[in-house]
Coordinates of C-alpha atoms and ligand atoms in Angstrom, one line a residue:
M1 CA -17.3 -1.7 62.3
E2 CA -19.2 0.9 60.4
A3 CA -18.9 4.6 61.3
I4 CA -19.9 7.9 59.7
G5 CA -17.1 10.3 59.2
V6 CA -16.2 13.5 57.4
E7 CA -13.3 15.6 56.4
P8 CA -14.6 18.9 57.7
G9 CA -15.0 21.6 55.1
G10 CA -14.1 19.0 52.4
T11 CA -16.2 16.1 51.2
R12 CA -19.7 15.0 52.3
P13 CA -19.9 12.5 55.3
R14 CA -19.3 8.9 54.3
V15 CA -19.5 5.4 55.8
V16 CA -16.0 4.2 56.9
D17 CA -14.7 1.1 58.4
V18 CA -13.0 1.6 61.8
P19 CA -11.8 -0.8 64.4
R20 CA -14.2 -1.7 67.2
P21 CA -12.9 0.1 70.3
D22 CA -11.7 -1.8 73.4
P23 CA -12.8 -0.3 76.7
E24 CA -10.1 0.7 79.2
P25 CA -10.6 0.0 82.9
G26 CA -13.4 2.3 84.1
E27 CA -14.9 2.5 80.7
A28 CA -18.0 0.9 79.2
L29 CA -18.4 -0.5 75.7
V30 CA -21.7 0.8 74.4
R31 CA -23.7 -0.5 71.4
T32 CA -25.1 2.6 69.6
L33 CA -28.8 2.8 69.1
R34 CA -29.4 6.2 67.6
V35 CA -27.4 9.4 67.1
G36 CA -29.0 12.8 66.4
V37 CA -27.9 15.5 64.0
D38 CA -28.1 19.3 64.7
G39 CA -26.9 22.6 63.3
T40 CA -23.5 22.0 64.8
D41 CA -23.0 18.9 62.7
R42 CA -23.8 20.9 59.6
G43 CA -21.3 23.6 60.7
I44 CA -18.6 20.9 61.1
I45 CA -19.3 19.5 57.7
A46 CA -19.1 23.0 56.2
G47 CA -15.8 23.5 57.9
D48 CA -17.1 26.4 60.1
H49 CA -16.8 24.7 63.5
G50 CA -14.8 21.9 65.2
S51 CA -11.5 20.1 64.4
L52 CA -10.0 16.7 63.6
P53 CA -8.5 14.5 66.3
P54 CA -4.8 15.0 66.4
G55 CA -3.0 13.2 63.5
E56 CA -6.2 12.1 61.8
D57 CA -7.7 13.1 58.5
L58 CA -11.3 12.2 59.3
L59 CA -13.7 13.0 62.1
V60 CA -16.3 10.4 63.2
L61 CA -19.4 12.6 63.6
G62 CA -22.1 12.4 66.3
H63 CA -22.5 14.0 69.7
E64 CA -26.1 13.3 70.5
A65 CA -26.1 9.6 71.2
V66 CA -28.1 6.9 73.0
G67 CA -26.9 3.3 73.4
V68 CA -26.9 0.1 75.3
V69 CA -24.1 -1.0 77.6
E70 CA -22.4 -4.2 76.2
T71 CA -19.7 -4.5 78.9
A72 CA -18.8 -2.3 81.8
P73 CA -16.9 -4.3 84.4
E74 CA -16.7 -2.7 87.9
T75 CA -18.3 0.6 86.8
G76 CA -21.8 0.4 88.3
F77 CA -23.3 -0.2 84.9
E78 CA -24.6 -3.5 83.7
R79 CA -25.1 -5.1 80.3
G80 CA -28.4 -3.8 78.9
D81 CA -28.4 -0.4 80.6
V82 CA -29.5 2.4 78.3
V83 CA -27.1 5.3 78.5
A84 CA -26.4 8.7 76.9
P85 CA -22.8 10.0 76.8
T86 CA -21.7 13.5 77.7
V87 CA -19.7 15.3 75.0
R88 CA -16.6 16.8 76.6
R89 CA -13.4 14.8 77.4
P90 CA -10.0 16.0 78.7
P91 CA -7.6 17.2 76.1
T92 CA -5.1 14.5 74.9
D93 CA -2.4 16.1 77.0
G94 CA -4.4 15.3 80.2
G95 CA -7.1 16.6 82.5
N96 CA -7.3 20.0 84.2
E97 CA -9.1 21.7 87.1
F98 CA -12.4 21.8 85.2
F99 CA -12.4 18.0 84.8
E100 CA -11.3 17.6 88.4
R101 CA -14.2 19.6 89.6
G102 CA -16.7 17.8 87.3
E103 CA -17.3 21.1 85.4
A104 CA -16.0 20.2 81.9
D105 CA -18.9 22.2 80.4
M106 CA -17.2 25.3 81.9
A107 CA -13.8 24.6 80.4
P108 CA -12.6 27.2 77.9
P109 CA -11.6 26.3 74.3
G110 CA -8.3 24.4 74.4
A111 CA -9.0 22.9 77.9
T112 CA -11.3 20.3 76.5
V113 CA -12.1 18.2 73.4
E114 CA -15.7 17.5 72.3
R115 CA -16.6 14.1 70.9
G116 CA -17.8 14.2 67.4
I117 CA -17.1 18.0 67.2
D118 CA -13.7 19.2 68.3
G119 CA -10.6 17.1 68.4
A120 CA -12.2 13.7 69.3
H121 CA -14.2 11.1 67.4
G122 CA -17.9 11.0 68.0
F123 CA -20.5 8.4 68.5
M124 CA -21.7 7.7 65.0
S125 CA -20.4 4.2 64.9
E126 CA -21.8 0.8 65.8
F127 CA -20.0 0.8 69.2
F128 CA -18.3 3.4 71.2
T129 CA -16.4 3.4 74.5
S130 CA -16.7 6.0 77.2
P131 CA -15.6 6.4 80.8
A132 CA -18.6 5.3 83.0
S133 CA -18.5 8.7 84.7
S134 CA -19.4 10.3 81.4
L135 CA -22.5 8.2 80.9
V136 CA -26.0 9.1 82.2
R137 CA -28.7 6.5 82.6
V138 CA -31.8 6.8 80.4
P139 CA -35.0 4.9 81.3
E140 CA -35.6 2.0 78.9
T141 CA -39.0 3.5 78.0
L142 CA -37.1 6.6 76.6
A143 CA -34.5 4.6 74.7
C144 CA -35.8 5.6 71.3
W145 CA -35.8 9.3 72.1
G146 CA -32.5 9.1 74.2
F147 CA -30.6 10.9 71.5
L148 CA -32.6 14.0 72.6
V149 CA -31.0 14.0 76.1
E150 CA -27.8 15.8 74.9
P151 CA -29.6 18.7 73.1
V152 CA -32.2 19.0 75.9
S153 CA -29.3 19.1 78.4
V154 CA -27.9 22.1 76.5
V155 CA -31.2 23.9 77.1
E156 CA -31.1 22.9 80.8
K157 CA -27.6 24.3 81.3
A158 CA -28.5 27.6 79.5
L159 CA -31.6 28.0 81.7
E160 CA -29.5 27.3 84.8
L161 CA -26.9 30.0 83.9
A162 CA -29.7 32.5 83.0
R163 CA -31.5 31.9 86.3
A164 CA -28.3 32.1 88.2
S165 CA -27.6 35.5 86.8
R166 CA -31.0 36.7 88.1
S167 CA -30.7 35.0 91.5
S168 CA -29.7 38.0 93.6
F169 CA -33.2 39.5 93.5
D170 CA -36.8 38.4 93.4
W171 CA -37.0 37.6 89.6
T172 CA -40.5 36.6 88.6
P173 CA -40.2 36.1 84.8
Q174 CA -43.4 35.5 82.7
T175 CA -42.4 35.9 79.1
A176 CA -39.8 34.0 77.2
L177 CA -38.7 34.6 73.6
V178 CA -36.9 31.8 71.8
L179 CA -35.0 32.8 68.7
G180 CA -35.0 30.0 66.1
N181 CA -37.5 27.2 65.6
G182 CA -34.8 24.8 64.5
S183 CA -33.7 21.7 66.3
L184 CA -32.5 23.5 69.4
G185 CA -35.1 26.3 69.5
L186 CA -38.0 23.9 69.5
L187 CA -36.6 21.9 72.4
A188 CA -36.3 25.2 74.3
V189 CA -39.9 26.1 73.5
A190 CA -41.0 22.7 74.7
A191 CA -39.1 23.1 77.9
L192 CA -40.3 26.7 78.6
V193 CA -44.0 26.5 77.8
G194 CA -44.9 25.1 81.3
E195 CA -43.5 28.1 83.0
F196 CA -43.6 31.1 80.6
D197 CA -45.7 32.7 77.9
V198 CA -43.5 31.7 75.0
Y199 CA -42.8 33.5 71.7
C200 CA -40.7 31.9 69.1
L201 CA -39.1 33.9 66.3
D202 CA -37.8 32.4 63.0
R203 CA -38.0 33.3 59.3
R204 CA -39.9 30.4 58.0
S205 CA -43.2 30.4 56.1
R206 CA -46.3 28.4 56.8
P207 CA -47.0 25.5 56.3
Q208 CA -44.0 24.5 58.3
P209 CA -43.9 21.7 61.0
G210 CA -41.8 23.7 63.4
I211 CA -44.5 26.5 63.5
D212 CA -47.2 23.9 64.0
I213 CA -45.2 22.5 67.0
V214 CA -44.7 26.0 68.5
E215 CA -48.5 26.6 68.3
R216 CA -49.5 23.1 69.5
L217 CA -47.3 23.6 72.5
G218 CA -49.2 26.8 73.3
G219 CA -46.5 29.3 72.1
T220 CA -46.8 32.2 69.6
Y221 CA -44.8 32.1 66.3
V222 CA -43.3 35.4 65.2
D223 CA -42.0 35.8 61.6
A224 CA -38.9 37.9 61.8
R225 CA -39.5 39.2 58.3
E226 CA -42.7 40.9 59.6
T227 CA -41.6 41.6 63.1
P228 CA -37.9 42.0 63.5
L229 CA -36.5 41.2 66.9
P230 CA -36.1 44.8 68.2
A231 CA -39.9 45.4 67.4
I232 CA -41.1 42.6 69.6
P233 CA -41.6 44.6 72.8
D234 CA -43.9 47.1 70.9
Q235 CA -45.8 44.5 68.8
H236 CA -46.0 41.8 71.4
E237 CA -44.3 42.3 74.8
P238 CA -40.8 42.6 76.2
A239 CA -39.2 39.3 77.1
D240 CA -37.9 38.5 80.6
L241 CA -35.9 35.7 79.1
V242 CA -34.5 35.4 75.6
F243 CA -33.1 32.1 74.4
E244 CA -31.0 32.6 71.3
A245 CA -30.7 29.5 69.1
T246 CA -30.2 30.9 65.6
G247 CA -26.5 31.6 65.4
Y248 CA -27.4 34.9 63.7
A249 CA -24.9 37.2 65.2
K250 CA -27.0 40.4 65.2
H251 CA -29.5 38.6 67.5
A252 CA -27.0 38.8 70.4
F253 CA -27.2 42.6 70.3
Q254 CA -30.9 43.0 69.2
S255 CA -31.8 40.8 72.2
I256 CA -30.8 43.6 74.5
E257 CA -33.6 45.7 72.9
A258 CA -36.1 42.9 73.2
L259 CA -35.6 42.3 76.9
A260 CA -37.7 43.6 79.7
P261 CA -36.0 45.5 82.5
N262 CA -34.1 43.0 84.7
G263 CA -34.3 40.4 81.9
V264 CA -31.6 38.1 80.7
A265 CA -30.7 36.7 77.2
A266 CA -28.9 33.4 77.0
L267 CA -26.9 33.1 73.8
L268 CA -26.3 29.6 72.4
G269 CA -25.8 30.0 68.6
V270 CA -22.3 29.7 67.3
P271 CA -21.9 32.3 64.5
D272 CA -19.1 32.7 62.0
S273 CA -17.0 35.8 62.1
W274 CA -19.2 38.7 60.9
R275 CA -18.6 42.4 61.1
F276 CA -21.5 44.8 61.4
E277 CA -22.3 48.1 63.0
V278 CA -24.2 48.4 66.3
D279 CA -25.0 51.5 68.5
G280 CA -22.7 50.3 71.3
G281 CA -23.4 53.2 73.5
R282 CA -27.2 52.7 73.4
L283 CA -26.9 49.0 74.0
H284 CA -24.4 49.5 76.9
E285 CA -26.8 52.0 78.4
R286 CA -29.8 49.6 78.2
L287 CA -27.8 46.9 79.9
V288 CA -26.8 49.1 82.7
L289 CA -29.8 51.3 83.4
S290 CA -32.3 48.4 83.3
N291 CA -30.1 45.7 84.9
R292 CA -30.3 43.5 81.8
A293 CA -27.8 40.6 81.3
L294 CA -26.4 38.6 78.5
V295 CA -25.0 35.1 79.2
G296 CA -23.3 32.8 76.8
S297 CA -23.8 29.1 77.3
V298 CA -22.1 26.1 75.8
N299 CA -22.3 22.3 76.3
S300 CA -23.7 20.7 79.5
G301 CA -22.6 18.3 82.2
P302 CA -24.0 15.2 83.9
R303 CA -26.5 17.1 86.1
H304 CA -28.0 18.8 83.0
F305 CA -28.2 15.4 81.3
R306 CA -30.2 14.0 84.4
R307 CA -32.5 17.0 84.3
A308 CA -32.9 16.5 80.5
V309 CA -34.1 12.9 81.1
D310 CA -36.7 14.2 83.5
R311 CA -37.7 17.0 81.1
I312 CA -38.1 14.6 78.1
G313 CA -40.3 12.5 80.4
S314 CA -42.5 15.6 81.0
F315 CA -43.0 16.5 77.3
P316 CA -46.4 15.9 75.8
D317 CA -46.6 12.3 74.4
W318 CA -47.0 13.7 70.8
F319 CA -44.0 15.9 70.9
P320 CA -41.0 13.6 70.2
A321 CA -42.7 11.9 67.2
S322 CA -43.7 15.3 65.7
Y323 CA -40.4 16.9 66.4
V324 CA -38.2 14.1 65.0
S325 CA -38.8 14.3 61.2
R326 CA -36.7 11.4 60.1
V327 CA -34.7 8.5 61.6
V328 CA -32.7 6.7 58.9
D329 CA -30.5 3.6 59.0
V330 CA -26.8 3.6 58.2
D331 CA -27.4 2.7 54.5
S332 CA -29.5 5.9 54.1
F333 CA -27.4 8.0 56.4
S334 CA -27.0 11.0 54.1
A335 CA -30.7 11.8 54.5
A336 CA -30.0 12.6 58.1
F337 CA -27.7 15.5 57.1
E338 CA -30.2 17.1 54.7
A339 CA -31.6 20.4 55.9
G340 CA -34.7 22.3 54.8
D341 CA -37.8 24.1 55.9
Q342 CA -39.8 20.9 56.4
I343 CA -37.0 19.0 58.3
L344 CA -36.7 19.5 62.0
K345 CA -34.7 16.8 63.7
T346 CA -33.0 13.8 62.2
A347 CA -31.1 10.9 63.5
V348 CA -29.2 7.9 62.3
E349 CA -30.2 4.5 63.7
F350 CA -27.4 1.9 64.2
D351 CA -29.4 -0.6 66.0
S352 CA -33.2 -0.7 66.6
S353 CA -33.3 -3.5 69.3
Ligands
NAP401 P1 -30.9 24.8 63.1 O1 -31.7 23.6 63.2 O2 -30.2 25.1 61.8 O3 -31.8 26.0 63.5 C1 -31.5 27.4 63.4 C2 -32.8 28.1 63.1 O4 -32.5 29.5 63.2 C3 -33.3 27.9 61.7 O5 -34.7 27.7 61.7 C4 -32.9 29.2 61.0 O6 -33.7 29.4 59.8 C5 -33.1 30.2 62.1 N1 -32.5 31.4 61.8 C6 -31.2 31.7 61.4 N2 -31.0 33.0 61.2 C7 -32.1 33.6 61.4 C8 -32.6 35.0 61.4 N3 -31.8 35.9 61.0 N4 -33.8 35.2 61.7 C9 -34.7 34.3 62.1 N5 -34.4 33.0 62.1 C10 -33.1 32.6 61.8 O7 -29.7 24.8 64.2 P2 -29.8 24.2 65.7 O8 -29.3 22.9 65.7 O9 -31.1 24.6 66.2 O10 -28.7 25.2 66.3 C11 -28.9 26.6 66.4 C12 -27.5 27.2 66.8 O11 -27.1 26.8 68.1 C13 -26.4 26.8 65.9 O12 -25.5 28.0 65.7 C14 -25.6 25.7 66.7 O13 -24.3 25.7 66.3 C15 -25.8 26.3 68.1 N6 -25.8 25.2 69.1 C16 -25.1 25.6 70.3 C17 -25.1 24.8 71.3 C18 -24.4 25.2 72.6 O14 -24.0 24.4 73.4 N7 -24.2 26.6 72.8 C19 -25.7 23.5 71.3 C20 -26.4 23.2 70.1 C21 -26.4 24.1 69.0 P3 -33.1 29.1 58.4 O15 -33.2 27.6 58.2 O16 -34.0 29.9 57.5 O17 -31.7 29.5 58.3
BGC402 C1 -23.2 20.6 71.3 C2 -22.4 21.0 72.6 C3 -21.1 21.6 72.1 C4 -21.4 22.8 71.3 C5 -20.1 23.5 70.8 C6 -23.3 21.8 70.4 O1 -24.0 21.4 69.3 O2 -24.5 20.1 71.6 O3 -22.2 19.8 73.3 O4 -20.4 22.0 73.3 O5 -22.1 22.3 70.1 O6 -19.3 22.7 70.0
ZN403 ZN1 -25.4 19.8 69.5

């Protein structure tokens, strides 16, 4: 069967022929419908993130998938069920306490592999197999947008961790600041606008579809070239919640300045190594004297996937079609990996039925 693979940090992704997988007991064979692409995929291709499966020289890409169950004997799933797979699996040398507790998303590096990213093949192939316990049902009506369940679940987990860090007192947040109007940031804006006054900071110029989406959702776009992150409290308002989705390492520290007292910043970007100076004393003092918090958040588990399904159902009808710039078939797959100011979210379609 056809798959899309890459030698990370080497060549461009290419179509390869790989054997169709056979499900083990407890697993489902899933026919792939669509697989989304995000900044992480571009980081893998560049060789900045992720790793090959042991002993292999090519990684099958794709961690944002939706598909249809072909066979899944004695798993509770039936042929025709629409499903989205979670990303993390036990390492090849076996499971551990995180998997036993159903908390793979909290496993530290080395205690998990990630399909399509780190040490395990992904879902960009005509079929994939997965343990049934790592599949989440998607309503048939959302099948064409089901590849958004994984990235929205990442937003849900980060919000859960941020809220948990503020759960010991009466936190009544009003203002959220999303850093990045890329593929992850825009999903965060869409998730937050119902509850917060949302600002979204990026460095893109109009006309740009992501800025249009922020404004159509009711948010305020901030151009970082005119209003850098630390200036936002003075020029707009301090943020009760910062959601970092740029991978720009200075933002982690500048977020502390942008927070309101008792606020929290959730960091999701995955930067490269980068040395720069910060006033550590001042930032430390701000965290302590104003009860501010920083939380890192990665990946997501089945409950976040289920919340994501509900969240996508609550998005305005126009949102998915405006947010998804491009869905290409396997013959034109390379267009899904192109990045640019006018491209927001892309996906590869393996089967449209
Ligand atoms: P993306 O589509 O490339 O979006 C990133 C956005 O941030 C782009 O619009 C980019 O603008 C903007 N940006 C970068 N540096 C900036 C700066 N200094 N000031 C203002 N804007 C800036 O990537 P994505 O898919 O949304 O992912 C964002 C980050 O989250 C990546 O690092 C990715 O690896 C990470 N991620 C983490 C998780 C997790 O579980 N923690 C999940 C998914 C993604 P330009 O185009 O001009 O650079
Ligand atoms: C994926 C997560 C993954 C993270 C780090 C993100 O793009 O959506 O599932 O844990 O990258 O590899
Ligand atoms: Zn991702």
